Tab-separated table of C-alpha atoms in Angstrom:
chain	number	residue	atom	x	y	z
A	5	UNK	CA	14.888	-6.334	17.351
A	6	UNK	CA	11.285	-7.302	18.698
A	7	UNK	CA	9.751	-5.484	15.120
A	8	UNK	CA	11.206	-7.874	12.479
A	9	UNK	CA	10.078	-10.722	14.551
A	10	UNK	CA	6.207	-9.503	14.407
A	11	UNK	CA	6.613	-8.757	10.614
A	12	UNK	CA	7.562	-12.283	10.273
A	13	UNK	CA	4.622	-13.835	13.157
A	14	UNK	CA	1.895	-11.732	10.646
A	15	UNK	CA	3.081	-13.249	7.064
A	16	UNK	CA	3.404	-17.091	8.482
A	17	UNK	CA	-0.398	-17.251	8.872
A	18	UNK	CA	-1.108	-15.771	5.521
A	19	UNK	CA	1.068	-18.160	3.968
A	20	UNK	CA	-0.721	-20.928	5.720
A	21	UNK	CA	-4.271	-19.854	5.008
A	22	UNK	CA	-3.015	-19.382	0.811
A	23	UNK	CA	-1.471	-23.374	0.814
A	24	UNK	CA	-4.660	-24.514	2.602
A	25	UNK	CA	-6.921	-22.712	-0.184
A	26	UNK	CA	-4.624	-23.850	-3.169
A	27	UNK	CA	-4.812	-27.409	-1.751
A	28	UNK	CA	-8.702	-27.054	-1.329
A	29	UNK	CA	-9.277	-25.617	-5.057
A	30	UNK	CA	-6.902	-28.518	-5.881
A	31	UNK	CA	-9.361	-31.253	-4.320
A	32	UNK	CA	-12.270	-30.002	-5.564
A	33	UNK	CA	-11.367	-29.294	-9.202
A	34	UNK	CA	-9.960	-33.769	-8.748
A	35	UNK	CA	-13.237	-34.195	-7.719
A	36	UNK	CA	-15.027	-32.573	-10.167
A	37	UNK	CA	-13.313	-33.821	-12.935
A	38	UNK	CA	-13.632	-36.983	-11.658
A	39	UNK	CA	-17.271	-36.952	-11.645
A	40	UNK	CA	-17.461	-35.432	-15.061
A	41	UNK	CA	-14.789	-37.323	-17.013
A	42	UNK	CA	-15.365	-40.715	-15.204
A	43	UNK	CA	-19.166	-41.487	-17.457
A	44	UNK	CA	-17.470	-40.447	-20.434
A	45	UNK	CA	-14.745	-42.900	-20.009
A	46	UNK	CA	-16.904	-45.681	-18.846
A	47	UNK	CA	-18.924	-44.935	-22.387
A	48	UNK	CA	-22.023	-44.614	-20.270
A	49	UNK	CA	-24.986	-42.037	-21.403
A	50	UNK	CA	-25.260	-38.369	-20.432
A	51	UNK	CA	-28.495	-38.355	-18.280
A	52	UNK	CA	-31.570	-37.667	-20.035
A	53	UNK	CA	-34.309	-35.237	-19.422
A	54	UNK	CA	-37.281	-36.300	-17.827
A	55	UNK	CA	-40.978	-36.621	-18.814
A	56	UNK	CA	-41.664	-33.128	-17.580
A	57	UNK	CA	-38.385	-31.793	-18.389
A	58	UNK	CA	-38.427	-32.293	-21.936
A	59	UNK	CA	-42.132	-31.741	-22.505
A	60	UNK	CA	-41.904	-27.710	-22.339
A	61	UNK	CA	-39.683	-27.638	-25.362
A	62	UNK	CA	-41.870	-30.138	-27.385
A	63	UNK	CA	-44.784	-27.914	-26.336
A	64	UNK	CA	-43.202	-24.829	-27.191
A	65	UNK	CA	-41.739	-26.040	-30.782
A	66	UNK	CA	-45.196	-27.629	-30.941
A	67	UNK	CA	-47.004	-23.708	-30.851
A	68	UNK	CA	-44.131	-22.500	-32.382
A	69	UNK	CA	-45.067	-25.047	-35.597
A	70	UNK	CA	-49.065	-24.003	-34.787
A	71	UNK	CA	-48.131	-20.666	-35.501
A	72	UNK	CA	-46.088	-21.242	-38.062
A	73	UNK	CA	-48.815	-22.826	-40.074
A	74	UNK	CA	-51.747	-20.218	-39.415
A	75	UNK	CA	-49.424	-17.436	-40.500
A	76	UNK	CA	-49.085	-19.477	-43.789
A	77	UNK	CA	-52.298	-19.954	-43.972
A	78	UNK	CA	-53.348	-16.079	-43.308
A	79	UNK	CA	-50.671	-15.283	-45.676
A	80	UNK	CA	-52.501	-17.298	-48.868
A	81	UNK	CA	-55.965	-16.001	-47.556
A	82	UNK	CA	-55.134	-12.557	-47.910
A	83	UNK	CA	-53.129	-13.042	-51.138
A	84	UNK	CA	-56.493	-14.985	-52.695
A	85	UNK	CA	-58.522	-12.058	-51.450
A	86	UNK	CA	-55.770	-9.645	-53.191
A	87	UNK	CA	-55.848	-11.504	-56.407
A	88	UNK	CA	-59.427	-11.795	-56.601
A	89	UNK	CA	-60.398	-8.319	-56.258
A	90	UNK	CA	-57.673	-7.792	-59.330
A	91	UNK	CA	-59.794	-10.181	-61.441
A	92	UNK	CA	-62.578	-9.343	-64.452
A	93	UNK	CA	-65.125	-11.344	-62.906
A	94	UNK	CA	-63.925	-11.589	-59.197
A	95	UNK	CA	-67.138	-13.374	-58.142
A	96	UNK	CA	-66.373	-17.045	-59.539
A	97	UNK	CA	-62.441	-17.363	-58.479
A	98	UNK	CA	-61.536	-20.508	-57.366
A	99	UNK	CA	-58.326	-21.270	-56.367
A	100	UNK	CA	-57.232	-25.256	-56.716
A	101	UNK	CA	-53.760	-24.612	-55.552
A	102	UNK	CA	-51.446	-21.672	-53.456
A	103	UNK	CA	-48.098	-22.389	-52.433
A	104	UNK	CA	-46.566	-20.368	-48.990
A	105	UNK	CA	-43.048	-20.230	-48.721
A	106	UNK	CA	-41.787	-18.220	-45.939
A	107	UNK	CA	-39.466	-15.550	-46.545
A	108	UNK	CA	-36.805	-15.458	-43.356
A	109	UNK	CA	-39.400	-15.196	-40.566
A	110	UNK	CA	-40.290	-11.773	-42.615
A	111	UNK	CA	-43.045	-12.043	-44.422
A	112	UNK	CA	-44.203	-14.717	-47.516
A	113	UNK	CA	-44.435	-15.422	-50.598
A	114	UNK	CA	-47.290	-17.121	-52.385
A	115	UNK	CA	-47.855	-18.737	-55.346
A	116	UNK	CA	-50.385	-20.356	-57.191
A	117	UNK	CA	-53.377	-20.699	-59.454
A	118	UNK	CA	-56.709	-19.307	-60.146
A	119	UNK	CA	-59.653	-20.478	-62.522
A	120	UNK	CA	-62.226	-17.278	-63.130
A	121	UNK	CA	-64.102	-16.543	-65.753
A	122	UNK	CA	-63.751	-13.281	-68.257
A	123	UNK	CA	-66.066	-10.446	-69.474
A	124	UNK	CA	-67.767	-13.396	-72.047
A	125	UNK	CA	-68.241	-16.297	-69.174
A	126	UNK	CA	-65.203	-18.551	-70.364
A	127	UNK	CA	-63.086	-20.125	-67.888
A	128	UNK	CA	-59.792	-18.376	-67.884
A	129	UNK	CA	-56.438	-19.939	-65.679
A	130	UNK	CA	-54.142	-17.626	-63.983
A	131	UNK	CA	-50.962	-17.873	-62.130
A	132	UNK	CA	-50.185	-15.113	-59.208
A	133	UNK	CA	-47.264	-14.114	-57.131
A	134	UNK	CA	-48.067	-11.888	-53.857
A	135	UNK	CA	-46.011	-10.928	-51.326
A	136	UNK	CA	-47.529	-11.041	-47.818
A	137	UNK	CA	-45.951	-9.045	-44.453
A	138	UNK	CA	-47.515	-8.468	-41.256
A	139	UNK	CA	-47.881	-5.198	-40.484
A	140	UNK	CA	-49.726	-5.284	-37.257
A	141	UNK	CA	-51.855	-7.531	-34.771
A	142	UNK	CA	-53.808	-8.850	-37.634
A	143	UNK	CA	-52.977	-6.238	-39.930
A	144	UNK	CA	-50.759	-6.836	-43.481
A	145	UNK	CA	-49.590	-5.605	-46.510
A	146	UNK	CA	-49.816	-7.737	-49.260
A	147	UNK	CA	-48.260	-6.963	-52.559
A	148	UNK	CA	-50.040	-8.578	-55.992
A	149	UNK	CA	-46.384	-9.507	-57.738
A	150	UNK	CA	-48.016	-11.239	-60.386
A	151	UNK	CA	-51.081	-11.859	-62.372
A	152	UNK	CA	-51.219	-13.713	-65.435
A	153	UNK	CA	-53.330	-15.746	-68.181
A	154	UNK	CA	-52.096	-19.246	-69.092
C-alpha cells in the first residue's frame, strides 16, 4: 500500500513547480504588455534614436548616394569615350548634354547629344544611346545602342 502513496508524494511537486511557472509567464507577459501598450495608449512618442544612433544610417545612405553618383558619372564617361571613337572626326566631340538613368542596380543607360564635325569641317549634331555594365573593379562593357545625325 506504501507504493501508490510515493507515486502520488513525486507528482504533487511537479504540479506545484508547473502552476508556479504558468503564474510567472503570466506576470511577466502583464508586465510586458503593460510597458508596451501603456505609451501607445497615452498617445505619447515611440523613443527616438539618438545623435549617434541615427548618424550610421545617414552616413551609410550618404556613401551609398556618393556611389551612386560616381557610377553615373563613370557610366556617361565611358559612353562619351564609346561614342567618340565611333565618330568621323572624333577629335572635336563635345558633348553639351548626357542623361544616366540607372537600369535596376544593373548597369545604365545613357543618353544624350554630341556636336562634331564631318569629313568637310561642318558642325554635325548627334543623338546616342549606350548601354553601360560593370564588368569588373573598374572594368565595363559598354554597348553604342545608338548613333545618329539630327
Amino acid at each position: 500500500m506504501s507504493a501508490p502513496q510515493q507515486v502520488q508524494d513525486v507528482a504533487a511537486p511537479r504540479k506545484r513547480k508547473s502552476r508556479v511557472l504558468s503564474v510567472l509567464g503570466v506576470v511577466v507577459g502583464v508586465v510586458v504588455g503593460y510597458v508596451v501598450i501603456t505609451p501607445v495608449i497615452r498617445g505619447e512618442d515611440t523613443p527616438q534614436p539618438t545623435v549617434g544612433e541615427s548618424a550610421a544610417p545617414r552616413a551609410a545612405n550618404a556613401g551609398d548616394r556618393a556611389s551612386a553618383a560616381q557610377a553615373a558619372l563613370d557610366a556617361e564617361t565611358h559612353c562619351e569615350k564609346a561614342v567618340a571613337e565611333r565618330l568621323n572626326s572624333p577629335v572635336t566631340p563635345g558633348f553639351p548634354e548626357a542623361h544616366e538613368t540607372s537600369l535596376a542596380g544593373l548597369g545604365h543607360e545613357v543618353r544624350g547629344v554630341v556636336d562634331s564635325q564631318d569629313g568637310s569641317g561642318a558642325s554635325v549634331r548627334s543623338t546616342f544611346e549606350c548601354t553601360v555594365f560593370p564588368v569588373g573593379a573598374g572594368q565595363f562593357s559598354v554597348t553604342v545602342t545608338e548613333l545618329s545625325e539630327q
